[in-house]
Amino acid sequence: MTLISLAVFLLLLWIFFIVYKTYLRRYKSVKNVCVLVLGDIGRSPRMQYHAISFAREGFVVDIVGYPGSPPMREISENERVRIYYLRPPPDLQNRLPRLLCYIVKVVWQTVDLLWLLFNKRPISNSLMTQNPPAIPTIPICWFYCVVMEAQFVIDWHNYAHSLMALNLGKNHVLVRLAKFIETTFGCRAKNNFCVTKAMKEDLENKWAIQAKVLYDRPIDKFHPLTLEEKNEFLGTLSEKYDISVPFSPNRSGFIVSSTSWTEDEDFSILLNALQEYENVCETGELNLPDVVCAITGKGPLKEFYMAIINLKKWKHVVVKTPWLENEDYPKILASADLGVCLHTSSSGLDLPMKVVDMFGCRLPVCAYNFNCLSELVRHNENSLVFADEKELGDQLIKWFQDFPDNETHRHLRKKFEENMFSSQQEHNDWHGNWKLNVLPYFQA
């Protein structure tokens, strides 16, 4: 290369650099944050909570994800929050082999996400994405942040590779790819947040990723109801969702569980426990009420479990599977007598957000035990923990024995309510906890 050619090349490079910097100064906003979830925005509560908190602190928030369930009203009606919907990839499951379908889906998502991120205005000064999924989200977000000189932030809800391994096995090429992406790009994020101390330690020990623990907390709408409010809501349940909780001649017990109907929750455990409850009711040996069990949520395994439920001919147990409107979900939790959580965690390092919501409504829980559950639920201190269907069945029977006039039960429930967040000694509300642990990393 001649000196003249080199000089022209350097001049063009300098001009490009000046234009690039001018472009960023013109279109980039320090107070703009992009919150990205490669999933249904309306079914991503933690990321919606992030968006609401950013907006409350004066940021303009671009929340990016897929349409589906309606987002929270605090999102859809907030002038500081703008929703950008991605286009769902084509459904090719019955036309192409499984691996090829996945490749087409990832290519589609990559192109669509890059197009949206680079064309939205203003340019975000920070981008927060959730993990999982890792493919293709994390490398695309990292690339965008490098090009746009934005802060790259990952909120670790779980591990993508451990979730994928439930279906594919831990040695599958896609599982190994997801793990490689998490390992490679996780340490390139400027800031990382995670949901438990156990995950923080695991990220640091395995991948040298420094993460800040941000425990899930209920937002304001998850709160207890008065007796009058409970009775009013229970009256509307039969009209809106065909769920009747009888009060006469005897008061029925009311159990609530929520799920995404995926492989990391084995609902046969609850169904078998309810069968045991039915069996004891049939003997008449104990004073037990009939119970109504509402299981809320949508997901791929719902039809499988519905087929099992429909085969049951129970006389004392009724199971309903409604999909609730956003404003009704906190009310059904606050109106129930007991919550059940079957979340097991593919990594053993995350905590069930549904229990956090139940605690916000002061609803005691029977929770399936796994590695780090004690960071949230402690047996006989703030709720109950079980290891199998027999233990759950015994807990349901003891909880509802002599219901609702069991004095021992009343004292136990009061103790649970007082200790619900005792294992996490920080703010009990989401925004207060968020301001303490997240906001400092986004202030200039």
Short mmCIF file of C-alpha atoms in Angstrom, two decimals:
data_model
loop_
_atom_site.label_atom_id
_atom_site.label_comp_id
_atom_site.label_asym_id
_atom_site.label_seq_id
_atom_site.Cartn_x
_atom_site.Cartn_y
_atom_site.Cartn_z
CA MET A 1 0.00 0.00 0.00
CA THR A 2 1.40 3.40 -1.05
CA LEU A 3 1.61 6.32 1.35
CA ILE A 4 -1.20 8.07 -0.55
CA SER A 5 -3.46 4.99 -0.30
CA LEU A 6 -2.69 4.70 3.41
CA ALA A 7 -3.43 8.37 3.95
CA VAL A 8 -6.77 8.09 2.10
CA PHE A 9 -7.69 5.00 4.12
CA LEU A 10 -6.85 6.73 7.41
CA LEU A 11 -8.79 9.84 6.34
CA LEU A 12 -11.86 7.77 5.48
CA LEU A 13 -11.53 5.91 8.77
CA TRP A 14 -11.31 9.24 10.65
CA ILE A 15 -14.36 10.59 8.80
CA PHE A 16 -16.30 7.42 9.58
CA PHE A 17 -15.32 7.72 13.26
CA ILE A 18 -16.48 11.36 13.40
CA VAL A 19 -19.79 10.54 11.68
CA TYR A 20 -20.28 7.55 13.97
CA LYS A 21 -19.66 9.58 17.14
CA THR A 22 -21.92 12.39 15.88
CA TYR A 23 -24.64 9.84 15.16
CA LEU A 24 -24.39 8.41 18.69
CA ARG A 25 -24.46 11.88 20.30
CA ARG A 26 -27.54 12.82 18.32
CA TYR A 27 -29.64 9.69 18.81
CA LYS A 28 -28.40 8.21 22.07
CA SER A 29 -30.22 8.96 25.32
CA VAL A 30 -28.54 8.53 28.69
CA LYS A 31 -31.96 8.09 30.32
CA ASN A 32 -33.12 5.37 27.89
CA VAL A 33 -33.01 1.72 28.96
CA CYS A 34 -33.94 -1.25 26.79
CA VAL A 35 -35.41 -4.23 28.66
CA LEU A 36 -35.36 -7.33 26.46
CA VAL A 37 -37.12 -10.65 26.95
CA LEU A 38 -37.14 -13.22 24.15
CA GLY A 39 -40.57 -14.43 25.21
CA ASP A 40 -44.11 -13.30 25.92
CA ILE A 41 -43.82 -9.91 27.62
CA GLY A 42 -47.08 -10.42 29.52
CA ARG A 43 -45.74 -13.66 31.03
CA SER A 44 -42.39 -12.18 32.09
CA PRO A 45 -43.20 -10.52 35.42
CA ARG A 46 -39.67 -9.83 36.65
CA MET A 47 -38.69 -8.02 33.43
CA GLN A 48 -41.92 -6.03 33.56
CA TYR A 49 -41.08 -5.09 37.15
CA HIS A 50 -37.67 -3.86 36.00
CA ALA A 51 -39.35 -1.69 33.35
CA ILE A 52 -41.82 -0.22 35.85
CA SER A 53 -39.06 0.60 38.34
CA PHE A 54 -36.89 2.25 35.68
CA ALA A 55 -39.90 4.36 34.64
CA ARG A 56 -40.63 5.36 38.25
CA GLU A 57 -37.05 6.62 38.53
CA GLY A 58 -37.34 8.87 35.47
CA PHE A 59 -35.99 6.62 32.71
CA VAL A 60 -37.63 6.12 29.34
CA VAL A 61 -37.96 2.37 28.87
CA ASP A 62 -38.12 0.38 25.64
CA ILE A 63 -39.39 -3.10 26.48
CA VAL A 64 -38.84 -5.64 23.69
CA GLY A 65 -40.42 -9.08 23.42
CA TYR A 66 -43.18 -11.14 21.86
CA PRO A 67 -46.92 -10.47 21.93
CA GLY A 68 -49.28 -12.90 23.61
CA SER A 69 -50.63 -12.23 27.08
CA PRO A 70 -51.43 -8.57 27.74
CA PRO A 71 -48.72 -6.76 29.70
CA MET A 72 -49.43 -5.25 33.09
CA ARG A 73 -51.44 -2.05 33.13
CA GLU A 74 -48.46 -0.22 34.66
CA ILE A 75 -46.64 -1.07 31.42
CA SER A 76 -49.33 -0.56 28.79
CA GLU A 77 -50.61 2.73 30.25
CA ASN A 78 -47.24 4.22 31.22
CA GLU A 79 -46.13 7.11 29.03
CA ARG A 80 -42.49 6.41 29.90
CA VAL A 81 -42.67 2.82 28.64
CA ARG A 82 -42.74 1.91 24.96
CA ILE A 83 -43.44 -1.65 23.86
CA TYR A 84 -41.67 -3.08 20.81
CA TYR A 85 -43.04 -6.41 19.65
CA LEU A 86 -40.92 -8.92 17.79
CA ARG A 87 -42.48 -10.97 15.00
CA PRO A 88 -43.04 -14.60 16.04
CA PRO A 89 -41.04 -17.05 13.92
CA PRO A 90 -42.98 -19.31 11.52
CA ASP A 91 -44.30 -22.56 12.93
CA LEU A 92 -42.49 -25.28 10.98
CA GLN A 93 -42.71 -28.12 13.53
CA ASN A 94 -44.64 -30.48 11.28
CA ARG A 95 -42.77 -29.58 8.09
CA LEU A 96 -39.07 -29.82 8.95
CA PRO A 97 -36.84 -31.97 11.18
CA ARG A 98 -36.57 -30.71 14.76
CA LEU A 99 -32.98 -29.46 14.53
CA LEU A 100 -33.63 -27.67 11.23
CA CYS A 101 -36.74 -26.04 12.73
CA TYR A 102 -34.61 -24.74 15.58
CA ILE A 103 -31.98 -23.36 13.18
CA VAL A 104 -34.64 -21.54 11.13
CA LYS A 105 -36.15 -20.16 14.34
CA VAL A 106 -32.78 -18.86 15.60
CA VAL A 107 -31.94 -17.25 12.24
CA TRP A 108 -35.35 -15.58 12.17
CA GLN A 109 -34.96 -14.30 15.72
CA THR A 110 -31.44 -13.05 15.02
CA VAL A 111 -32.42 -11.02 11.98
CA ASP A 112 -35.63 -9.69 13.54
CA LEU A 113 -33.96 -8.71 16.81
CA LEU A 114 -30.99 -7.02 15.13
CA TRP A 115 -33.32 -5.07 12.83
CA LEU A 116 -35.47 -3.89 15.71
CA LEU A 117 -32.60 -2.93 18.02
CA PHE A 118 -30.65 -1.00 15.41
CA ASN A 119 -33.68 0.82 14.06
CA LYS A 120 -35.44 1.94 17.23
CA ARG A 121 -34.84 5.52 18.41
CA PRO A 122 -33.48 6.83 20.62
CA ILE A 123 -30.50 4.55 21.05
CA SER A 124 -30.50 2.99 24.49
CA ASN A 125 -27.68 3.80 26.85
CA SER A 126 -28.22 0.47 28.63
CA LEU A 127 -29.65 -2.87 27.58
CA MET A 128 -30.83 -5.45 30.11
CA THR A 129 -31.70 -8.93 28.90
CA GLN A 130 -32.91 -11.94 30.84
CA ASN A 131 -31.25 -15.33 30.74
CA PRO A 132 -32.60 -17.83 29.74
CA PRO A 133 -32.86 -17.95 26.79
CA ALA A 134 -29.23 -17.52 25.76
CA ILE A 135 -29.60 -18.35 22.05
CA PRO A 136 -29.53 -16.00 20.19
CA THR A 137 -30.26 -13.26 22.75
CA ILE A 138 -27.02 -12.88 24.67
CA PRO A 139 -24.53 -12.60 21.75
CA ILE A 140 -26.87 -10.27 19.83
CA CYS A 141 -27.29 -7.98 22.85
CA TRP A 142 -23.54 -7.98 23.45
CA PHE A 143 -22.91 -7.06 19.80
CA TYR A 144 -25.49 -4.26 19.91
CA CYS A 145 -23.96 -2.83 23.08
CA VAL A 146 -20.44 -2.92 21.60
CA VAL A 147 -21.53 -1.11 18.44
CA MET A 148 -23.75 1.43 20.24
CA GLU A 149 -21.42 1.86 23.24
CA ALA A 150 -24.21 0.84 25.59
CA GLN A 151 -24.07 -0.85 28.98
CA PHE A 152 -24.70 -4.60 28.61
CA VAL A 153 -26.58 -6.13 31.56
CA ILE A 154 -27.74 -9.72 32.13
CA ASP A 155 -30.41 -10.67 34.65
CA TRP A 156 -29.84 -14.35 35.41
CA HIS A 157 -33.16 -16.07 36.22
CA ASN A 158 -31.70 -19.55 35.64
CA TYR A 159 -29.27 -21.24 33.24
CA ALA A 160 -30.32 -21.76 29.63
CA HIS A 161 -28.22 -24.90 29.24
CA SER A 162 -29.75 -26.60 32.30
CA LEU A 163 -33.29 -25.90 31.07
CA MET A 164 -32.49 -27.17 27.57
CA ALA A 165 -30.94 -30.30 29.05
CA LEU A 166 -34.32 -31.32 30.48
CA ASN A 167 -35.49 -32.06 26.93
CA LEU A 168 -32.28 -32.67 25.00
CA GLY A 169 -29.86 -34.18 27.49
CA LYS A 170 -26.75 -32.47 28.83
CA ASN A 171 -24.47 -33.66 26.01
CA HIS A 172 -26.61 -32.37 23.13
CA VAL A 173 -24.85 -29.94 20.80
CA LEU A 174 -27.39 -27.17 21.48
CA VAL A 175 -26.99 -27.58 25.23
CA ARG A 176 -23.22 -27.31 24.89
CA LEU A 177 -23.65 -24.25 22.64
CA ALA A 178 -25.92 -22.55 25.19
CA LYS A 179 -23.39 -23.23 27.94
CA PHE A 180 -20.56 -21.84 25.78
CA ILE A 181 -22.55 -18.65 25.12
CA GLU A 182 -23.37 -18.18 28.80
CA THR A 183 -19.75 -18.76 29.77
CA THR A 184 -18.24 -16.59 27.05
CA PHE A 185 -20.55 -13.59 27.08
CA GLY A 186 -21.64 -13.59 30.72
CA CYS A 187 -18.26 -12.27 31.82
CA ARG A 188 -18.45 -9.61 29.08
CA ALA A 189 -21.55 -8.00 30.57
CA LYS A 190 -20.78 -4.80 32.44
CA ASN A 191 -23.22 -5.80 35.18
CA ASN A 192 -24.90 -9.06 36.12
CA PHE A 193 -27.83 -9.65 38.46
CA CYS A 194 -29.14 -12.97 39.70
CA VAL A 195 -31.98 -14.33 41.82
CA THR A 196 -30.19 -16.18 44.66
CA LYS A 197 -26.99 -16.21 46.69
CA ALA A 198 -26.45 -19.78 45.52
CA MET A 199 -26.49 -18.64 41.88
CA LYS A 200 -24.16 -15.73 42.66
CA GLU A 201 -21.62 -18.13 44.17
CA ASP A 202 -22.00 -20.60 41.29
CA LEU A 203 -21.49 -17.89 38.64
CA GLU A 204 -18.36 -16.70 40.41
CA ASN A 205 -16.88 -20.12 41.10
CA LYS A 206 -17.56 -21.70 37.69
CA TRP A 207 -17.30 -18.80 35.25
CA ALA A 208 -15.71 -15.92 37.21
CA ILE A 209 -18.85 -13.83 36.68
CA GLN A 210 -19.48 -11.25 39.37
CA ALA A 211 -23.23 -10.88 39.96
CA LYS A 212 -25.36 -8.87 42.36
CA VAL A 213 -28.21 -10.72 44.10
CA LEU A 214 -31.63 -9.20 43.42
CA TYR A 215 -34.24 -11.27 45.19
CA ASP A 216 -37.69 -11.34 43.66
CA ARG A 217 -40.22 -9.32 45.62
CA PRO A 218 -43.97 -8.85 45.18
CA ILE A 219 -45.12 -5.56 43.72
CA ASP A 220 -47.85 -3.50 45.41
CA LYS A 221 -50.82 -5.37 43.92
CA PHE A 222 -49.81 -8.58 45.74
CA HIS A 223 -51.23 -7.85 49.18
CA PRO A 224 -53.74 -9.35 51.63
CA LEU A 225 -57.49 -8.75 51.18
CA THR A 226 -60.05 -8.00 53.85
CA LEU A 227 -62.69 -10.65 54.59
CA GLU A 228 -65.27 -8.59 52.69
CA GLU A 229 -62.95 -8.28 49.66
CA LYS A 230 -62.27 -12.03 49.70
CA ASN A 231 -65.98 -12.87 49.81
CA GLU A 232 -66.70 -10.43 46.99
CA PHE A 233 -63.95 -11.88 44.79
CA LEU A 234 -64.93 -15.49 45.50
CA GLY A 235 -68.43 -14.54 44.40
CA THR A 236 -67.12 -13.41 41.01
CA LEU A 237 -64.97 -16.51 40.46
CA SER A 238 -67.93 -18.68 39.47
CA GLU A 239 -69.15 -16.09 36.96
CA LYS A 240 -65.79 -15.38 35.29
CA TYR A 241 -63.91 -18.67 35.62
CA ASP A 242 -66.46 -21.34 36.59
CA ILE A 243 -64.78 -21.81 39.98
CA SER A 244 -67.20 -22.23 42.85
CA VAL A 245 -65.90 -22.34 46.44
CA PRO A 246 -68.96 -23.39 48.51
CA PHE A 247 -69.60 -21.80 51.91
CA SER A 248 -72.64 -23.87 52.81
CA PRO A 249 -73.61 -26.23 54.19
CA ASN A 250 -69.88 -26.47 54.97
CA ARG A 251 -66.96 -24.25 53.99
CA SER A 252 -64.73 -25.81 51.29
CA GLY A 253 -60.97 -25.46 51.40
CA PHE A 254 -59.38 -23.47 48.58
CA ILE A 255 -55.94 -24.39 47.17
CA VAL A 256 -54.10 -22.40 44.48
CA SER A 257 -51.09 -23.37 42.41
CA SER A 258 -49.62 -21.65 39.37
CA THR A 259 -47.43 -23.11 36.66
CA SER A 260 -46.04 -22.76 33.15
CA TRP A 261 -46.82 -26.46 32.59
CA THR A 262 -43.22 -27.33 31.75
CA GLU A 263 -40.86 -30.23 32.54
CA ASP A 264 -39.39 -28.57 35.63
CA GLU A 265 -42.72 -28.99 37.48
CA ASP A 266 -44.10 -32.49 37.99
CA PHE A 267 -47.81 -32.00 38.59
CA SER A 268 -48.37 -35.71 39.08
CA ILE A 269 -47.07 -35.05 42.62
CA LEU A 270 -49.99 -32.71 43.37
CA LEU A 271 -52.53 -34.94 41.65
CA ASN A 272 -51.36 -37.97 43.63
CA ALA A 273 -51.47 -35.95 46.87
CA LEU A 274 -55.02 -34.86 46.05
CA GLN A 275 -55.88 -38.50 45.42
CA GLU A 276 -54.64 -39.35 48.92
CA TYR A 277 -56.75 -36.50 50.29
CA GLU A 278 -59.77 -37.89 48.44
CA ASN A 279 -59.10 -41.37 49.85
CA VAL A 280 -59.01 -40.10 53.44
CA CYS A 281 -62.18 -38.07 52.88
CA GLU A 282 -63.91 -41.23 51.64
CA THR A 283 -63.05 -43.13 54.83
CA GLY A 284 -64.67 -40.43 56.99
CA GLU A 285 -62.05 -41.00 59.70
CA LEU A 286 -61.03 -37.32 59.86
CA ASN A 287 -63.04 -34.13 59.78
CA LEU A 288 -61.94 -32.81 56.38
CA PRO A 289 -63.72 -30.36 54.08
CA ASP A 290 -64.10 -30.76 50.36
CA VAL A 291 -61.38 -28.81 48.55
CA VAL A 292 -61.27 -26.79 45.36
CA CYS A 293 -57.84 -26.64 43.68
CA ALA A 294 -57.24 -23.92 41.06
CA ILE A 295 -54.13 -24.40 38.90
CA THR A 296 -53.43 -21.27 36.87
CA GLY A 297 -51.17 -20.86 33.85
CA LYS A 298 -50.49 -21.86 30.26
CA GLY A 299 -47.86 -24.15 28.82
CA PRO A 300 -46.96 -27.16 26.65
CA LEU A 301 -47.85 -29.90 29.18
CA LYS A 302 -51.26 -28.55 30.17
CA GLU A 303 -53.21 -30.86 27.84
CA PHE A 304 -51.28 -33.88 29.14
CA TYR A 305 -52.21 -33.17 32.75
CA MET A 306 -55.76 -32.13 31.83
CA ALA A 307 -56.28 -35.58 30.33
CA ILE A 308 -55.24 -37.14 33.65
CA ILE A 309 -57.45 -34.77 35.66
CA ASN A 310 -60.47 -35.51 33.46
CA LEU A 311 -60.15 -39.23 34.26
CA LYS A 312 -60.52 -38.61 37.98
CA LYS A 313 -63.94 -39.25 39.51
CA TRP A 314 -63.37 -37.44 42.77
CA LYS A 315 -66.28 -36.59 45.07
CA HIS A 316 -64.40 -34.36 47.52
CA VAL A 317 -61.79 -32.70 45.29
CA VAL A 318 -62.46 -30.34 42.37
CA VAL A 319 -59.60 -29.21 40.09
CA LYS A 320 -59.93 -26.16 37.83
CA THR A 321 -57.31 -24.80 35.42
CA PRO A 322 -58.23 -21.18 34.60
CA TRP A 323 -56.17 -18.59 32.75
CA LEU A 324 -56.63 -15.49 34.89
CA GLU A 325 -56.65 -11.84 33.94
CA ASN A 326 -53.69 -9.92 35.36
CA GLU A 327 -55.74 -8.09 37.96
CA ASP A 328 -57.40 -11.31 39.18
CA TYR A 329 -54.25 -13.35 39.85
CA PRO A 330 -53.25 -11.47 43.06
CA LYS A 331 -56.84 -11.65 44.27
CA ILE A 332 -57.12 -15.40 43.87
CA LEU A 333 -53.87 -15.83 45.82
CA ALA A 334 -55.11 -13.56 48.60
CA SER A 335 -58.45 -15.43 48.71
CA ALA A 336 -56.98 -18.94 48.96
CA ASP A 337 -56.33 -20.99 52.08
CA LEU A 338 -53.11 -22.63 50.88
CA GLY A 339 -50.68 -22.35 47.97
CA VAL A 340 -48.78 -25.25 46.38
CA CYS A 341 -45.49 -24.83 44.49
CA LEU A 342 -44.00 -27.70 42.47
CA HIS A 343 -41.06 -25.75 41.03
CA THR A 344 -37.90 -27.84 41.20
CA SER A 345 -35.33 -25.67 39.30
CA SER A 346 -33.33 -27.22 36.47
CA SER A 347 -30.13 -25.73 37.92
CA GLY A 348 -31.12 -25.94 41.58
CA LEU A 349 -30.10 -22.28 41.84
CA ASP A 350 -33.22 -20.19 41.23
CA LEU A 351 -36.28 -19.55 43.39
CA PRO A 352 -39.96 -19.76 42.42
CA MET A 353 -41.41 -16.30 41.87
CA LYS A 354 -44.90 -17.71 42.43
CA VAL A 355 -44.01 -18.26 46.10
CA VAL A 356 -42.88 -14.63 46.36
CA ASP A 357 -46.28 -13.53 45.01
CA MET A 358 -48.07 -15.86 47.45
CA PHE A 359 -46.04 -14.47 50.34
CA GLY A 360 -46.95 -10.95 49.25
CA CYS A 361 -50.60 -11.95 49.64
CA ARG A 362 -49.74 -13.63 53.00
CA LEU A 363 -50.68 -17.04 51.61
CA PRO A 364 -48.88 -19.98 53.27
CA VAL A 365 -47.29 -22.43 50.84
CA CYS A 366 -46.43 -26.10 50.52
CA ALA A 367 -43.24 -25.96 48.39
CA TYR A 368 -41.26 -28.78 46.76
CA ASN A 369 -37.80 -28.89 48.29
CA PHE A 370 -34.58 -28.36 46.28
CA ASN A 371 -31.06 -27.06 46.84
CA CYS A 372 -31.49 -23.36 47.61
CA LEU A 373 -35.19 -23.19 48.54
CA SER A 374 -34.23 -22.29 52.12
CA GLU A 375 -33.23 -18.83 50.87
CA LEU A 376 -36.98 -18.22 50.62
CA VAL A 377 -39.01 -21.01 52.28
CA ARG A 378 -38.10 -22.52 55.65
CA HIS A 379 -40.06 -25.51 56.85
CA ASN A 380 -42.37 -24.81 59.79
CA GLU A 381 -40.98 -21.26 60.05
CA ASN A 382 -42.72 -19.42 57.22
CA SER A 383 -44.38 -22.28 55.28
CA LEU A 384 -44.12 -26.02 54.64
CA VAL A 385 -41.63 -27.97 52.54
CA PHE A 386 -42.19 -31.45 51.06
CA ALA A 387 -40.00 -33.99 49.29
CA ASP A 388 -42.59 -36.25 47.63
CA GLU A 389 -46.29 -36.78 47.03
CA LYS A 390 -46.78 -38.60 50.35
CA GLU A 391 -45.42 -35.67 52.35
CA LEU A 392 -47.55 -33.23 50.36
CA GLY A 393 -50.63 -35.38 50.88
CA ASP A 394 -49.99 -35.49 54.64
CA GLN A 395 -49.53 -31.72 54.73
CA LEU A 396 -52.82 -31.11 52.89
CA ILE A 397 -54.67 -33.41 55.29
CA LYS A 398 -53.16 -31.82 58.42
CA TRP A 399 -53.71 -28.28 57.09
CA PHE A 400 -57.42 -28.80 56.45
CA GLN A 401 -58.26 -31.09 59.38
CA ASP A 402 -61.15 -29.55 61.40
CA PHE A 403 -61.11 -26.64 58.92
CA PRO A 404 -61.89 -23.76 59.40
CA ASP A 405 -62.14 -23.99 63.21
CA ASN A 406 -58.75 -25.49 64.05
CA GLU A 407 -57.09 -23.21 66.64
CA THR A 408 -53.66 -24.80 66.19
CA HIS A 409 -53.89 -24.15 62.46
CA ARG A 410 -54.75 -20.48 63.06
CA HIS A 411 -51.70 -19.95 65.28
CA LEU A 412 -49.46 -21.70 62.75
CA ARG A 413 -50.75 -19.56 59.89
CA LYS A 414 -50.17 -16.39 61.91
CA LYS A 415 -46.59 -17.48 62.61
CA PHE A 416 -46.00 -18.18 58.92
CA GLU A 417 -47.37 -14.77 57.89
CA GLU A 418 -45.06 -12.95 60.31
CA ASN A 419 -41.96 -14.76 59.02
CA MET A 420 -42.56 -14.90 55.28
CA PHE A 421 -39.54 -12.83 54.23
CA SER A 422 -37.45 -13.41 57.36
CA SER A 423 -34.84 -15.40 55.38
CA GLN A 424 -34.10 -12.39 53.14
CA GLN A 425 -33.30 -9.42 55.34
CA GLU A 426 -33.83 -6.58 52.88
CA HIS A 427 -36.77 -4.52 51.63
CA ASN A 428 -39.94 -6.60 51.37
CA ASP A 429 -41.28 -4.62 48.40
CA TRP A 430 -39.92 -4.89 44.85
CA HIS A 431 -39.18 -1.22 44.17
CA GLY A 432 -37.42 -0.59 47.48
CA ASN A 433 -35.27 -3.67 46.94
CA TRP A 434 -34.66 -2.65 43.30
CA LYS A 435 -33.56 0.88 44.23
CA LEU A 436 -31.06 -0.54 46.69
CA ASN A 437 -29.55 -3.20 44.41
CA VAL A 438 -30.06 -2.09 40.79
CA LEU A 439 -30.50 1.68 40.46
CA PRO A 440 -26.94 2.62 41.53
CA TYR A 441 -25.55 0.80 38.47
CA PHE A 442 -27.62 2.95 36.09
CA GLN A 443 -26.94 6.38 37.55
CA ALA A 444 -24.44 8.54 35.73
#
